[in-house]
mmCIF file of C-alpha atoms in Angstrom:
data_model
loop_
_atom_site.group_PDB
_atom_site.id
_atom_site.type_symbol
_atom_site.label_atom_id
_atom_site.label_comp_id
_atom_site.label_asym_id
_atom_site.label_seq_id
_atom_site.Cartn_x
_atom_site.Cartn_y
_atom_site.Cartn_z
ATOM 1 C CA MET A 15 -31.770 -6.904 6.994
ATOM 2 C CA ASN A 16 -31.052 -2.774 7.968
ATOM 3 C CA THR A 17 -27.755 -1.585 7.724
ATOM 4 C CA LYS A 18 -28.342 1.013 10.286
ATOM 5 C CA ASP A 19 -29.571 -1.696 12.684
ATOM 6 C CA LEU A 20 -25.932 -3.123 11.446
ATOM 7 C CA GLU A 21 -24.285 0.619 12.677
ATOM 8 C CA TYR A 22 -25.899 0.272 16.044
ATOM 9 C CA PHE A 23 -25.061 -3.018 16.872
ATOM 10 C CA LEU A 24 -21.281 -1.792 16.224
ATOM 11 C CA ALA A 25 -21.095 1.046 18.849
ATOM 12 C CA MET A 26 -23.250 -1.377 21.355
ATOM 13 C CA VAL A 27 -19.993 -3.127 20.904
ATOM 14 C CA LYS A 28 -17.919 -0.725 21.456
ATOM 15 C CA TYR A 29 -19.731 1.124 24.025
ATOM 16 C CA LYS A 30 -21.763 -1.100 25.493
ATOM 17 C CA ASN A 31 -24.428 1.414 26.875
ATOM 18 C CA TYR A 32 -27.647 1.986 25.095
ATOM 19 C CA THR A 33 -28.112 5.351 26.350
ATOM 20 C CA TYR A 34 -25.119 6.534 25.561
ATOM 21 C CA VAL A 35 -25.019 4.782 21.507
ATOM 22 C CA ALA A 36 -28.757 6.601 21.405
ATOM 23 C CA LYS A 37 -27.665 10.509 21.677
ATOM 24 C CA GLN A 38 -24.720 9.394 19.709
ATOM 25 C CA PHE A 39 -27.070 8.474 17.056
ATOM 26 C CA LEU A 40 -29.509 11.302 17.934
ATOM 27 C CA VAL A 41 -32.342 8.309 18.260
ATOM 28 C CA SER A 42 -34.385 7.428 21.218
ATOM 29 C CA GLN A 43 -32.685 4.440 23.573
ATOM 30 C CA PRO A 44 -35.706 2.190 22.292
ATOM 31 C CA ALA A 45 -35.004 2.760 19.018
ATOM 32 C CA ILE A 46 -31.604 0.862 19.685
ATOM 33 C CA THR A 47 -32.828 -1.807 21.753
ATOM 34 C CA GLN A 48 -35.611 -2.645 18.994
ATOM 35 C CA ALA A 49 -33.007 -2.726 16.697
ATOM 36 C CA ILE A 50 -30.602 -5.440 18.447
ATOM 37 C CA GLN A 51 -33.863 -7.185 18.957
ATOM 38 C CA ARG A 52 -34.179 -7.152 14.973
ATOM 39 C CA LEU A 53 -30.841 -8.868 14.418
ATOM 40 C CA GLU A 54 -31.338 -11.253 17.388
ATOM 41 C CA ARG A 55 -34.202 -12.721 15.727
ATOM 42 C CA GLU A 56 -32.671 -12.168 12.189
ATOM 43 C CA PHE A 57 -30.116 -14.172 13.388
ATOM 44 C CA GLY A 58 -31.740 -16.420 16.139
ATOM 45 C CA ALA A 59 -29.163 -15.867 18.710
ATOM 46 C CA ARG A 60 -29.290 -13.234 21.705
ATOM 47 C CA LEU A 61 -26.475 -10.694 20.756
ATOM 48 C CA ILE A 62 -26.149 -8.944 24.106
ATOM 49 C CA GLU A 63 -27.045 -9.666 27.563
ATOM 50 C CA GLN A 64 -27.964 -7.133 30.230
ATOM 51 C CA ASP A 65 -27.162 -7.641 33.564
ATOM 52 C CA ARG A 66 -29.226 -4.965 35.329
ATOM 53 C CA ALA A 67 -28.376 -5.755 39.017
ATOM 54 C CA HIS A 68 -25.102 -4.911 38.481
ATOM 55 C CA HIS A 69 -25.295 -2.646 34.921
ATOM 56 C CA GLN A 70 -23.279 -4.999 33.040
ATOM 57 C CA THR A 71 -23.232 -5.341 29.225
ATOM 58 C CA THR A 72 -21.715 -8.655 27.830
ATOM 59 C CA ILE A 73 -21.606 -9.591 23.924
ATOM 60 C CA THR A 74 -22.186 -12.883 23.289
ATOM 61 C CA ARG A 75 -20.445 -15.191 21.728
ATOM 62 C CA ALA A 76 -22.771 -14.770 18.503
ATOM 63 C CA GLY A 77 -22.595 -10.852 19.357
ATOM 64 C CA LYS A 78 -18.623 -11.724 18.412
ATOM 65 C CA LEU A 79 -19.430 -13.325 15.357
ATOM 66 C CA LEU A 80 -21.439 -11.090 14.207
ATOM 67 C CA TYR A 81 -19.470 -7.850 14.980
ATOM 68 C CA LYS A 82 -16.361 -8.969 12.639
ATOM 69 C CA ASN A 83 -18.431 -9.508 10.010
ATOM 70 C CA ALA A 84 -20.652 -6.412 10.394
ATOM 71 C CA GLN A 85 -17.186 -4.993 9.995
ATOM 72 C CA MET A 86 -16.296 -6.188 7.176
ATOM 73 C CA ILE A 87 -19.930 -5.554 5.699
ATOM 74 C CA GLN A 88 -19.639 -2.216 6.682
ATOM 75 C CA ALA A 89 -16.372 -1.519 4.903
ATOM 76 C CA ASN A 90 -17.443 -3.280 1.489
ATOM 77 C CA ILE A 91 -20.805 -1.175 1.896
ATOM 78 C CA ALA A 92 -18.483 1.625 2.143
ATOM 79 C CA LEU A 93 -16.232 1.356 -0.668
ATOM 80 C CA ALA A 94 -19.212 0.824 -2.889
ATOM 81 C CA HIS A 95 -20.599 3.746 -2.240
ATOM 82 C CA ARG A 96 -17.030 5.588 -2.836
ATOM 83 C CA GLU A 97 -16.978 3.425 -6.426
ATOM 84 C CA ILE A 98 -19.766 4.319 -7.767
ATOM 85 C CA GLU A 99 -19.303 7.977 -6.754
ATOM 86 C CA GLN A 100 -16.520 7.818 -8.531
ATOM 87 C CA SER A 101 -18.162 6.252 -11.523
ATOM 88 C CA ASN A 102 -20.250 9.261 -12.176
ATOM 89 C CA ARG A 103 -16.708 10.946 -12.867
ATOM 90 C CA LYS A 104 -14.569 10.980 -15.623
ATOM 91 C CA LYS A 105 -11.189 11.452 -13.915
ATOM 92 C CA ILE A 106 -9.381 8.103 -13.400
ATOM 93 C CA ARG A 107 -8.272 7.770 -10.073
ATOM 94 C CA PHE A 108 -4.148 6.575 -10.677
ATOM 95 C CA GLY A 109 -1.685 5.849 -7.818
ATOM 96 C CA LEU A 110 2.325 6.437 -9.142
ATOM 97 C CA PRO A 111 4.713 6.445 -6.703
ATOM 98 C CA PRO A 112 8.052 8.821 -7.429
ATOM 99 C CA ILE A 113 10.631 6.790 -8.624
ATOM 100 C CA ILE A 114 8.276 4.352 -11.378
ATOM 101 C CA GLY A 115 6.697 7.714 -12.049
ATOM 102 C CA THR A 116 10.589 8.774 -12.737
ATOM 103 C CA PHE A 117 12.044 5.939 -14.372
ATOM 104 C CA TYR A 118 9.406 3.867 -15.928
ATOM 105 C CA PHE A 119 6.190 5.990 -16.719
ATOM 106 C CA PRO A 120 7.245 8.151 -19.321
ATOM 107 C CA GLN A 121 7.466 5.403 -21.935
ATOM 108 C CA ALA A 122 3.516 5.671 -21.785
ATOM 109 C CA ALA A 123 3.130 9.380 -21.153
ATOM 110 C CA ALA A 124 3.134 9.947 -25.206
ATOM 111 C CA GLU A 125 0.857 7.041 -25.831
ATOM 112 C CA LEU A 126 -1.846 8.113 -23.002
ATOM 113 C CA LEU A 127 -1.277 11.474 -24.492
ATOM 114 C CA LYS A 128 -1.793 10.616 -27.839
ATOM 115 C CA LYS A 129 -5.463 9.350 -26.430
ATOM 116 C CA GLY A 130 -6.011 12.078 -24.249
ATOM 117 C CA TYR A 131 -5.927 9.813 -21.286
ATOM 118 C CA LEU A 132 -3.186 11.733 -19.753
ATOM 119 C CA SER A 133 -5.785 14.825 -18.333
ATOM 120 C CA GLN A 134 -7.665 12.173 -17.025
ATOM 121 C CA LEU A 135 -4.901 11.262 -14.785
ATOM 122 C CA LYS A 136 -6.112 12.150 -10.887
ATOM 123 C CA ILE A 137 -2.546 10.956 -10.128
ATOM 124 C CA THR A 138 -2.229 10.229 -5.994
ATOM 125 C CA GLU A 139 1.470 9.991 -5.758
ATOM 126 C CA ALA A 140 3.017 8.163 -2.719
ATOM 127 C CA GLY A 141 5.138 5.228 -2.035
ATOM 128 C CA SER A 142 3.866 1.842 -3.132
ATOM 129 C CA ALA A 143 2.889 0.869 0.048
ATOM 130 C CA LYS A 144 0.653 3.474 0.663
ATOM 131 C CA LEU A 145 -0.765 3.004 -2.372
ATOM 132 C CA LEU A 146 -1.556 -0.655 -1.493
ATOM 133 C CA SER A 147 -3.440 0.592 0.928
ATOM 134 C CA GLU A 148 -5.040 3.219 -1.018
ATOM 135 C CA LEU A 149 -6.094 1.124 -3.687
ATOM 136 C CA THR A 150 -7.626 -1.494 -0.821
ATOM 137 C CA ASP A 151 -9.329 1.096 1.000
ATOM 138 C CA GLY A 152 -11.322 2.469 -2.771
ATOM 139 C CA ASN A 153 -9.166 5.746 -2.592
ATOM 140 C CA ILE A 154 -7.894 4.934 -6.111
ATOM 141 C CA ASP A 155 -8.578 2.251 -8.943
ATOM 142 C CA VAL A 156 -5.718 2.124 -10.566
ATOM 143 C CA ALA A 157 -1.714 1.914 -9.749
ATOM 144 C CA LEU A 158 1.425 1.241 -10.804
ATOM 145 C CA ILE A 159 3.197 -0.837 -7.563
ATOM 146 C CA GLY A 160 6.601 -1.342 -6.942
ATOM 147 C CA SER A 161 7.415 -4.301 -4.778
ATOM 148 C CA PRO A 162 10.306 -6.862 -3.319
ATOM 149 C CA ARG A 163 8.931 -10.028 -4.801
ATOM 150 C CA PRO A 164 5.782 -10.199 -7.269
ATOM 151 C CA ILE A 165 2.482 -8.836 -5.509
ATOM 152 C CA SER A 166 -0.124 -11.737 -5.169
ATOM 153 C CA TYR A 167 -2.867 -10.633 -2.466
ATOM 154 C CA ASP A 168 -6.443 -12.013 -2.017
ATOM 155 C CA ASP A 169 -8.309 -9.091 -2.948
ATOM 156 C CA LEU A 170 -5.766 -7.566 -5.247
ATOM 157 C CA GLU A 171 -5.220 -8.611 -9.181
ATOM 158 C CA ALA A 172 -1.660 -7.859 -10.627
ATOM 159 C CA ILE A 173 -0.135 -7.350 -14.144
ATOM 160 C CA HIS A 174 3.493 -8.141 -13.997
ATOM 161 C CA LEU A 175 5.527 -5.979 -15.616
ATOM 162 C CA GLY A 176 8.998 -7.071 -14.884
ATOM 163 C CA GLU A 177 11.539 -6.731 -12.470
ATOM 164 C CA ARG A 178 14.935 -5.116 -12.219
ATOM 165 C CA PRO A 179 17.667 -5.677 -9.950
ATOM 166 C CA PHE A 180 19.142 -3.817 -6.869
ATOM 167 C CA ASN A 181 22.393 -2.441 -6.597
ATOM 168 C CA ILE A 182 25.122 -1.215 -3.847
ATOM 169 C CA ILE A 183 26.121 2.298 -4.996
ATOM 170 C CA VAL A 184 29.523 3.786 -3.837
ATOM 171 C CA SER A 185 30.742 7.485 -4.355
ATOM 172 C CA PRO A 186 34.238 7.055 -6.880
ATOM 173 C CA GLU A 187 36.681 7.554 -3.820
ATOM 174 C CA ASN A 188 35.350 4.896 -1.875
ATOM 175 C CA PRO A 189 38.008 1.753 -2.160
ATOM 176 C CA LEU A 190 35.018 -0.166 -3.221
ATOM 177 C CA ALA A 191 34.266 1.444 -6.228
ATOM 178 C CA LYS A 192 36.620 -0.436 -7.915
ATOM 179 C CA ARG A 193 34.716 -3.690 -7.136
ATOM 180 C CA GLN A 194 32.179 -4.647 -9.809
ATOM 181 C CA SER A 195 30.194 -6.671 -7.264
ATOM 182 C CA ILE A 196 29.970 -7.340 -3.386
ATOM 183 C CA GLY A 197 27.851 -9.540 -0.926
ATOM 184 C CA PHE A 198 26.319 -8.143 1.804
ATOM 185 C CA THR A 199 28.276 -10.116 4.657
ATOM 186 C CA GLU A 200 31.246 -7.566 3.528
ATOM 187 C CA LEU A 201 29.123 -4.010 4.720
ATOM 188 C CA ASN A 202 28.843 -5.431 8.666
ATOM 189 C CA ASP A 203 30.634 -2.098 9.688
ATOM 190 C CA VAL A 204 29.991 0.389 6.824
ATOM 191 C CA ASN A 205 27.638 3.493 6.982
ATOM 192 C CA PHE A 206 24.609 3.417 4.722
ATOM 193 C CA ILE A 207 22.579 5.936 3.878
ATOM 194 C CA GLY A 208 19.147 4.569 3.524
ATOM 195 C CA MET A 209 15.430 5.247 2.381
ATOM 196 C CA ASN A 210 12.236 5.622 4.324
ATOM 197 C CA GLY A 211 9.009 6.134 3.410
ATOM 198 C CA ASN A 212 6.414 3.789 2.171
ATOM 199 C CA PHE A 213 8.826 2.840 -0.369
ATOM 200 C CA VAL A 214 9.890 -0.675 -1.670
ATOM 201 C CA HIS A 215 13.540 -0.160 -0.646
ATOM 202 C CA PRO A 216 13.707 0.061 2.974
ATOM 203 C CA GLN A 217 11.504 -3.956 2.774
ATOM 204 C CA ALA A 218 13.767 -5.651 0.163
ATOM 205 C CA PHE A 219 16.880 -3.804 2.344
ATOM 206 C CA GLU A 220 15.996 -5.260 5.790
ATOM 207 C CA ALA A 221 15.602 -8.853 3.405
ATOM 208 C CA PHE A 222 19.278 -8.631 2.220
ATOM 209 C CA CYS A 223 20.286 -7.873 5.524
ATOM 210 C CA ARG A 224 18.645 -10.456 7.559
ATOM 211 C CA HIS A 225 19.851 -13.080 4.779
ATOM 212 C CA ALA A 226 23.600 -11.629 5.591
ATOM 213 C CA ASP A 227 23.057 -11.443 9.485
ATOM 214 C CA VAL A 228 24.380 -7.749 8.767
ATOM 215 C CA LYS A 229 23.259 -5.047 11.084
ATOM 216 C CA PRO A 230 23.386 -1.632 8.994
ATOM 217 C CA ASN A 231 24.638 1.155 10.465
ATOM 218 C CA ILE A 232 22.096 3.774 9.054
ATOM 219 C CA ILE A 233 23.559 6.845 9.365
ATOM 220 C CA TYR A 234 20.610 9.213 7.801
ATOM 221 C CA SER A 235 17.758 8.340 5.706
ATOM 222 C CA THR A 236 15.373 10.156 3.134
ATOM 223 C CA PRO A 237 13.362 9.747 0.880
ATOM 224 C CA ASP A 238 14.457 11.622 -1.603
ATOM 225 C CA ILE A 239 16.318 9.661 -4.110
ATOM 226 C CA SER A 240 18.372 12.280 -5.620
ATOM 227 C CA TRP A 241 19.841 13.921 -1.713
ATOM 228 C CA LEU A 242 20.699 10.704 -1.426
ATOM 229 C CA LYS A 243 22.988 9.942 -4.012
ATOM 230 C CA SER A 244 24.176 13.366 -3.432
ATOM 231 C CA ILE A 245 25.534 12.156 -0.328
ATOM 232 C CA VAL A 246 26.726 8.916 -1.593
ATOM 233 C CA ARG A 247 28.611 10.996 -4.048
ATOM 234 C CA ALA A 248 29.945 13.245 -1.528
ATOM 235 C CA ASN A 249 31.884 9.579 0.194
ATOM 236 C CA LEU A 250 29.318 10.011 3.660
ATOM 237 C CA GLY A 251 27.991 6.574 3.322
ATOM 238 C CA ILE A 252 27.151 3.826 0.523
ATOM 239 C CA GLY A 253 23.591 3.269 -0.481
ATOM 240 C CA PHE A 254 20.924 0.799 -2.104
ATOM 241 C CA LEU A 255 18.930 1.680 -5.168
ATOM 242 C CA VAL A 256 17.557 -0.024 -7.925
ATOM 243 C CA LYS A 257 19.614 -0.359 -11.016
ATOM 244 C CA ASP A 258 17.545 1.935 -13.114
ATOM 245 C CA ALA A 259 17.629 5.137 -10.471
ATOM 246 C CA VAL A 260 21.386 5.799 -11.783
ATOM 247 C CA ASN A 261 22.429 6.678 -14.365
ATOM 248 C CA SER A 262 25.921 8.107 -15.716
ATOM 249 C CA ASP A 263 25.518 11.625 -14.830
ATOM 250 C CA ASP A 264 24.876 10.824 -10.830
ATOM 251 C CA GLY A 265 28.727 10.770 -10.097
ATOM 252 C CA VAL A 266 28.344 7.210 -8.022
ATOM 253 C CA VAL A 267 29.590 3.732 -8.712
ATOM 254 C CA CYS A 268 27.083 0.652 -9.003
ATOM 255 C CA LEU A 269 27.781 -2.773 -7.753
ATOM 256 C CA ALA A 270 25.780 -5.614 -8.587
ATOM 257 C CA ILE A 271 24.916 -7.767 -5.663
ATOM 258 C CA GLU A 272 25.829 -11.276 -4.958
ATOM 259 C CA ASP A 273 23.792 -12.234 -2.313
ATOM 260 C CA PRO A 274 21.061 -14.839 -4.137
ATOM 261 C CA LEU A 275 17.705 -13.772 -2.842
ATOM 262 C CA PRO A 276 14.945 -13.335 -5.100
ATOM 263 C CA GLU A 277 14.235 -9.862 -3.872
ATOM 264 C CA ARG A 278 14.120 -7.632 -6.926
ATOM 265 C CA PHE A 279 12.462 -3.872 -7.957
ATOM 266 C CA ASN A 280 9.282 -5.551 -8.966
ATOM 267 C CA VAL A 281 6.822 -3.296 -11.300
ATOM 268 C CA SER A 282 3.014 -4.091 -11.923
ATOM 269 C CA VAL A 283 -0.399 -2.619 -12.552
ATOM 270 C CA VAL A 284 -2.511 -3.117 -9.968
ATOM 271 C CA ILE A 285 -6.376 -2.900 -9.340
ATOM 272 C CA ARG A 286 -8.515 -4.606 -6.759
ATOM 273 C CA LYS A 287 -10.314 -7.620 -7.394
ATOM 274 C CA GLY A 288 -13.818 -7.508 -8.504
ATOM 275 C CA TYR A 289 -13.531 -4.151 -9.371
ATOM 276 C CA VAL A 290 -15.476 -2.983 -12.766
ATOM 277 C CA LEU A 291 -13.223 -1.162 -14.886
ATOM 278 C CA THR A 292 -14.775 1.476 -17.014
ATOM 279 C CA GLU A 293 -13.761 1.350 -20.815
ATOM 280 C CA ASP A 294 -10.759 4.345 -20.509
ATOM 281 C CA GLU A 295 -9.486 2.453 -17.492
ATOM 282 C CA LYS A 296 -9.208 -0.668 -19.492
ATOM 283 C CA GLU A 297 -7.512 1.684 -21.994
ATOM 284 C CA LEU A 298 -5.093 2.586 -19.646
ATOM 285 C CA ILE A 299 -4.278 -0.599 -18.486
ATOM 286 C CA GLU A 300 -3.408 -2.220 -21.814
ATOM 287 C CA ILE A 301 -1.226 1.338 -22.290
ATOM 288 C CA LEU A 302 0.652 0.512 -19.181
ATOM 289 C CA SER A 303 1.339 -3.183 -19.680
ATOM 290 C CA THR A 304 3.476 -1.843 -22.616
ATOM 291 C CA MET A 305 5.738 -0.762 -20.667
ATOM 292 C CA ASN A 306 9.651 -2.292 -20.927
ATOM 293 C CA VAL A 307 10.653 -2.874 -17.118
#
């Protein structure tokens, strides 16, 4: 099967016009017709029907089935091109979320530097949700990922490194600062400083609110953890953060969350299922797997 024929077919399904598709690919109209006919012979079914009297082009059921699968074939071919192109380079395309990069990755940095891998990393820094998309699309090959629950996707392989609890953080001036713990049902009328962007926190926060049937009053959202803690310290609202993101110098108080939900800040090393690791990438994953979360 000619992959170009599939490209022409995908365009025909989209535009339903032989002349237009031919112009898009800078080929003759008969070339498009012949490509469709080759596919029809290959699969033994009509894929496209034309009603010349009414100038209508219809995609048959067989055509719709092929279209669905042809999209996946085209995506896999594009992924193969990216992986093979990357295999000729020495850089390791690595995804690192800011929180994990700040609080956990330094544990592995010294060993990576010692073995010469730190300089090989081509780091993409983004939220975990964005990095999962980049990983699936083949734009990065290895990533440290945060997730509210352990990662379980059909097209990804994950090494779970550990999990950490989320806390409510408040200003020392807030009356809640006298508490050791709190339930989300008590926070219905409280002003929250939220996190936005493609991070784990908004997903986990939503799960806790849903469980407690709480509609949070989020007065401000930021992707910057330091800024979030500063606003909370000024007693303008309370926050929701993984416990390890708060230290004694931040000037805020941590309260344990009493709600019995499974959501935690899970940290994993993730690759695409079926991706063939280089020796350097294998060593990188081995070092990352020693991180204590």
